[in-house]
Amino acid sequence: VLTYEGGWLVTSNTTLSDSVIDENEQANRINEMASLRASCLPHAVFLLHAVLDGTAEWMEIFLADAERAYGDEGEAMLIDLIGNNSDDAQKCPFLPGYWYRSCLDIAVTVARDEYNLQDAFQKEGMEQFVGLMAECN
């Protein structure tokens, strides 16, 4: 939904001009789609952020618990599982940084003009979204 080509529920002028719908109905349709975008897309963005952020927090707890439970053996086991290459750290879903990076990637998606997501946010919603992005580790 977030990366739908051209933007989700965005109708181009050429699509509308080619249709057999009269002008009043076209205007109503545009307003309805804008209303749906404004109510659904910010909600989807916030839900996605909550899932990714929650997963990152869970991974932090999981890694701390594993280290406490298994001590030095656990650390060696985790290094074997995760790998010891710092370049791969952002690509490893067993590390919280992977999930925090995914949270920040939402901001890139919202900012891209090709998806028209930023237009769906009210001022307050965008301020809330920017605040969430600032809190990502």
PDB file of C-alpha atoms in Angstrom:
ATOM      1  CA  VAL A   1       0.000   0.000   0.000  1.00  0.00           C
ATOM      2  CA  LEU A   2       2.766   2.452   0.891  1.00  0.00           C
ATOM      3  CA  THR A   3       4.794   1.932  -2.262  1.00  0.00           C
ATOM      4  CA  TYR A   4       1.972   1.661  -4.756  1.00  0.00           C
ATOM      5  CA  GLU A   5       3.169   3.123  -8.050  1.00  0.00           C
ATOM      6  CA  GLY A   6       1.939   6.688  -8.413  1.00  0.00           C
ATOM      7  CA  GLY A   7       0.456   6.604  -4.923  1.00  0.00           C
ATOM      8  CA  TRP A   8      -2.385   4.592  -3.416  1.00  0.00           C
ATOM      9  CA  LEU A   9      -5.805   5.915  -4.424  1.00  0.00           C
ATOM     10  CA  VAL A  10      -4.323   8.671  -6.542  1.00  0.00           C
ATOM     11  CA  THR A  11      -6.124   9.152  -9.833  1.00  0.00           C
ATOM     12  CA  SER A  12      -4.327  10.956 -12.590  1.00  0.00           C
ATOM     13  CA  ASN A  13      -6.116  13.642 -14.604  1.00  0.00           C
ATOM     14  CA  THR A  14      -5.779  11.552 -17.770  1.00  0.00           C
ATOM     15  CA  THR A  15      -7.617   8.658 -16.136  1.00  0.00           C
ATOM     16  CA  LEU A  16     -10.471  10.919 -15.114  1.00  0.00           C
ATOM     17  CA  SER A  17     -10.702  12.699 -18.455  1.00  0.00           C
ATOM     18  CA  ASP A  18     -10.913   9.352 -20.267  1.00  0.00           C
ATOM     19  CA  SER A  19     -13.791   8.120 -18.105  1.00  0.00           C
ATOM     20  CA  VAL A  20     -17.490   8.547 -18.771  1.00  0.00           C
ATOM     21  CA  ILE A  21     -18.177   9.942 -15.296  1.00  0.00           C
ATOM     22  CA  ASP A  22     -19.646  13.452 -15.176  1.00  0.00           C
ATOM     23  CA  GLU A  23     -17.760  16.315 -13.524  1.00  0.00           C
ATOM     24  CA  ASN A  24     -19.709  16.268 -10.226  1.00  0.00           C
ATOM     25  CA  GLU A  25     -19.192  12.557  -9.820  1.00  0.00           C
ATOM     26  CA  GLN A  26     -15.494  12.946 -10.663  1.00  0.00           C
ATOM     27  CA  ALA A  27     -15.125  15.660  -8.031  1.00  0.00           C
ATOM     28  CA  ASN A  28     -16.901  13.478  -5.470  1.00  0.00           C
ATOM     29  CA  ARG A  29     -14.681  10.546  -6.336  1.00  0.00           C
ATOM     30  CA  ILE A  30     -11.508  12.636  -5.964  1.00  0.00           C
ATOM     31  CA  ASN A  31     -12.703  13.927  -2.589  1.00  0.00           C
ATOM     32  CA  GLU A  32     -13.603  10.432  -1.382  1.00  0.00           C
ATOM     33  CA  MET A  33     -10.221   9.033  -2.425  1.00  0.00           C
ATOM     34  CA  ALA A  34      -8.393  11.927  -0.750  1.00  0.00           C
ATOM     35  CA  SER A  35     -10.391  11.304   2.410  1.00  0.00           C
ATOM     36  CA  LEU A  36      -9.561   7.583   2.333  1.00  0.00           C
ATOM     37  CA  ARG A  37      -5.876   8.352   1.774  1.00  0.00           C
ATOM     38  CA  ALA A  38      -5.851  10.830   4.658  1.00  0.00           C
ATOM     39  CA  SER A  39      -7.431   8.346   7.052  1.00  0.00           C
ATOM     40  CA  CYS A  40      -5.807   5.074   5.949  1.00  0.00           C
ATOM     41  CA  LEU A  41      -2.250   5.872   4.878  1.00  0.00           C
ATOM     42  CA  PRO A  42      -1.047   7.626   8.043  1.00  0.00           C
ATOM     43  CA  HIS A  43      -2.589   4.818  10.070  1.00  0.00           C
ATOM     44  CA  ALA A  44      -0.753   2.214   7.950  1.00  0.00           C
ATOM     45  CA  VAL A  45       2.523   4.122   8.374  1.00  0.00           C
ATOM     46  CA  PHE A  46       2.089   4.302  12.159  1.00  0.00           C
ATOM     47  CA  LEU A  47       1.198   0.598  12.342  1.00  0.00           C
ATOM     48  CA  LEU A  48       4.250  -0.362  10.311  1.00  0.00           C
ATOM     49  CA  HIS A  49       6.459   1.770  12.546  1.00  0.00           C
ATOM     50  CA  ALA A  50       4.958   0.167  15.675  1.00  0.00           C
ATOM     51  CA  VAL A  51       5.652  -3.340  14.355  1.00  0.00           C
ATOM     52  CA  LEU A  52       9.237  -2.571  13.311  1.00  0.00           C
ATOM     53  CA  ASP A  53      10.050  -0.647  16.497  1.00  0.00           C
ATOM     54  CA  GLY A  54       8.470  -3.342  18.661  1.00  0.00           C
ATOM     55  CA  THR A  55      10.492  -6.008  16.877  1.00  0.00           C
ATOM     56  CA  ALA A  56      13.709  -4.040  17.469  1.00  0.00           C
ATOM     57  CA  GLU A  57      12.903  -3.722  21.167  1.00  0.00           C
ATOM     58  CA  TRP A  58      12.079  -7.425  21.372  1.00  0.00           C
ATOM     59  CA  MET A  59      15.385  -8.299  19.702  1.00  0.00           C
ATOM     60  CA  GLU A  60      17.250  -6.187  22.278  1.00  0.00           C
ATOM     61  CA  ILE A  61      15.545  -8.105  25.096  1.00  0.00           C
ATOM     62  CA  PHE A  62      16.123 -11.446  23.376  1.00  0.00           C
ATOM     63  CA  LEU A  63      19.843 -10.794  22.930  1.00  0.00           C
ATOM     64  CA  ALA A  64      20.235  -9.599  26.531  1.00  0.00           C
ATOM     65  CA  ASP A  65      18.363 -12.669  27.826  1.00  0.00           C
ATOM     66  CA  ALA A  66      20.458 -15.014  25.691  1.00  0.00           C
ATOM     67  CA  GLU A  67      23.658 -13.436  26.940  1.00  0.00           C
ATOM     68  CA  ARG A  68      22.511 -13.701  30.573  1.00  0.00           C
ATOM     69  CA  ALA A  69      21.301 -17.280  30.169  1.00  0.00           C
ATOM     70  CA  TYR A  70      24.304 -18.673  28.316  1.00  0.00           C
ATOM     71  CA  GLY A  71      27.124 -16.362  29.370  1.00  0.00           C
ATOM     72  CA  ASP A  72      30.286 -16.637  27.302  1.00  0.00           C
ATOM     73  CA  GLU A  73      28.933 -19.655  25.427  1.00  0.00           C
ATOM     74  CA  GLY A  74      25.878 -17.641  24.464  1.00  0.00           C
ATOM     75  CA  GLU A  75      27.981 -14.794  23.168  1.00  0.00           C
ATOM     76  CA  ALA A  76      30.010 -17.181  20.995  1.00  0.00           C
ATOM     77  CA  MET A  77      26.826 -18.871  19.802  1.00  0.00           C
ATOM     78  CA  LEU A  78      25.269 -15.522  18.891  1.00  0.00           C
ATOM     79  CA  ILE A  79      28.390 -14.429  17.032  1.00  0.00           C
ATOM     80  CA  ASP A  80      28.270 -17.688  15.059  1.00  0.00           C
ATOM     81  CA  LEU A  81      24.593 -17.178  14.347  1.00  0.00           C
ATOM     82  CA  ILE A  82      24.810 -13.487  13.500  1.00  0.00           C
ATOM     83  CA  GLY A  83      28.300 -13.351  12.092  1.00  0.00           C
ATOM     84  CA  ASN A  84      31.177 -11.176  13.142  1.00  0.00           C
ATOM     85  CA  ASN A  85      31.272  -8.875  10.130  1.00  0.00           C
ATOM     86  CA  SER A  86      30.165  -5.364  11.078  1.00  0.00           C
ATOM     87  CA  ASP A  87      29.256  -4.604   7.441  1.00  0.00           C
ATOM     88  CA  ASP A  88      26.523  -7.242   7.660  1.00  0.00           C
ATOM     89  CA  ALA A  89      25.173  -5.918  10.975  1.00  0.00           C
ATOM     90  CA  GLN A  90      22.565  -3.737   9.259  1.00  0.00           C
ATOM     91  CA  LYS A  91      21.477  -6.696   7.116  1.00  0.00           C
ATOM     92  CA  CYS A  92      21.030  -9.198   9.934  1.00  0.00           C
ATOM     93  CA  PRO A  93      17.434  -9.536  11.202  1.00  0.00           C
ATOM     94  CA  PHE A  94      18.748 -10.983  14.481  1.00  0.00           C
ATOM     95  CA  LEU A  95      20.083  -7.570  15.475  1.00  0.00           C
ATOM     96  CA  PRO A  96      17.958  -4.658  16.694  1.00  0.00           C
ATOM     97  CA  GLY A  97      19.793  -2.263  14.363  1.00  0.00           C
ATOM     98  CA  TYR A  98      18.266  -4.005  11.365  1.00  0.00           C
ATOM     99  CA  TRP A  99      14.771  -3.233  12.632  1.00  0.00           C
ATOM    100  CA  TYR A 100      15.603   0.326  13.695  1.00  0.00           C
ATOM    101  CA  ARG A 101      17.068   0.891  10.225  1.00  0.00           C
ATOM    102  CA  SER A 102      13.793  -0.405   8.766  1.00  0.00           C
ATOM    103  CA  CYS A 103      11.927   2.150  10.907  1.00  0.00           C
ATOM    104  CA  LEU A 104      14.032   4.937   9.455  1.00  0.00           C
ATOM    105  CA  ASP A 105      13.462   3.598   5.945  1.00  0.00           C
ATOM    106  CA  ILE A 106       9.771   4.432   6.407  1.00  0.00           C
ATOM    107  CA  ALA A 107      10.754   8.116   6.450  1.00  0.00           C
ATOM    108  CA  VAL A 108      12.481   7.705   3.095  1.00  0.00           C
ATOM    109  CA  THR A 109       9.393   6.038   1.656  1.00  0.00           C
ATOM    110  CA  VAL A 110       7.070   8.748   2.980  1.00  0.00           C
ATOM    111  CA  ALA A 111       9.344  11.486   1.627  1.00  0.00           C
ATOM    112  CA  ARG A 112       9.538  10.079  -1.901  1.00  0.00           C
ATOM    113  CA  ASP A 113       7.396  12.095  -4.281  1.00  0.00           C
ATOM    114  CA  GLU A 114       6.521   9.110  -6.441  1.00  0.00           C
ATOM    115  CA  TYR A 115       4.257   7.651  -3.723  1.00  0.00           C
ATOM    116  CA  ASN A 116       2.553  10.915  -2.679  1.00  0.00           C
ATOM    117  CA  LEU A 117       2.402   9.737   0.926  1.00  0.00           C
ATOM    118  CA  GLN A 118       3.296  13.040   2.550  1.00  0.00           C
ATOM    119  CA  ASP A 119       0.155  14.571   1.026  1.00  0.00           C
ATOM    120  CA  ALA A 120      -2.004  12.155   3.027  1.00  0.00           C
ATOM    121  CA  PHE A 121      -0.750  13.465   6.381  1.00  0.00           C
ATOM    122  CA  GLN A 122      -2.334  16.335   8.266  1.00  0.00           C
ATOM    123  CA  LYS A 123       0.108  18.717   9.964  1.00  0.00           C
ATOM    124  CA  GLU A 124      -0.335  17.040  13.373  1.00  0.00           C
ATOM    125  CA  GLY A 125       0.118  13.572  11.901  1.00  0.00           C
ATOM    126  CA  MET A 126       3.303  14.588  10.113  1.00  0.00           C
ATOM    127  CA  GLU A 127       4.655  16.149  13.313  1.00  0.00           C
ATOM    128  CA  GLN A 128       3.901  12.906  15.167  1.00  0.00           C
ATOM    129  CA  PHE A 129       5.592  10.907  12.418  1.00  0.00           C
ATOM    130  CA  VAL A 130       8.715  13.100  12.471  1.00  0.00           C
ATOM    131  CA  GLY A 131       8.828  12.694  16.265  1.00  0.00           C
ATOM    132  CA  LEU A 132       8.732   8.905  15.913  1.00  0.00           C
ATOM    133  CA  MET A 133      11.554   9.013  13.399  1.00  0.00           C
ATOM    134  CA  ALA A 134      13.623  11.149  15.774  1.00  0.00           C
ATOM    135  CA  GLU A 135      13.171   8.534  18.525  1.00  0.00           C
ATOM    136  CA  CYS A 136      14.494   5.640  16.388  1.00  0.00           C
ATOM    137  CA  ASN A 137      17.845   4.388  17.666  1.00  0.00           C
TER     138      ASN A 137
END
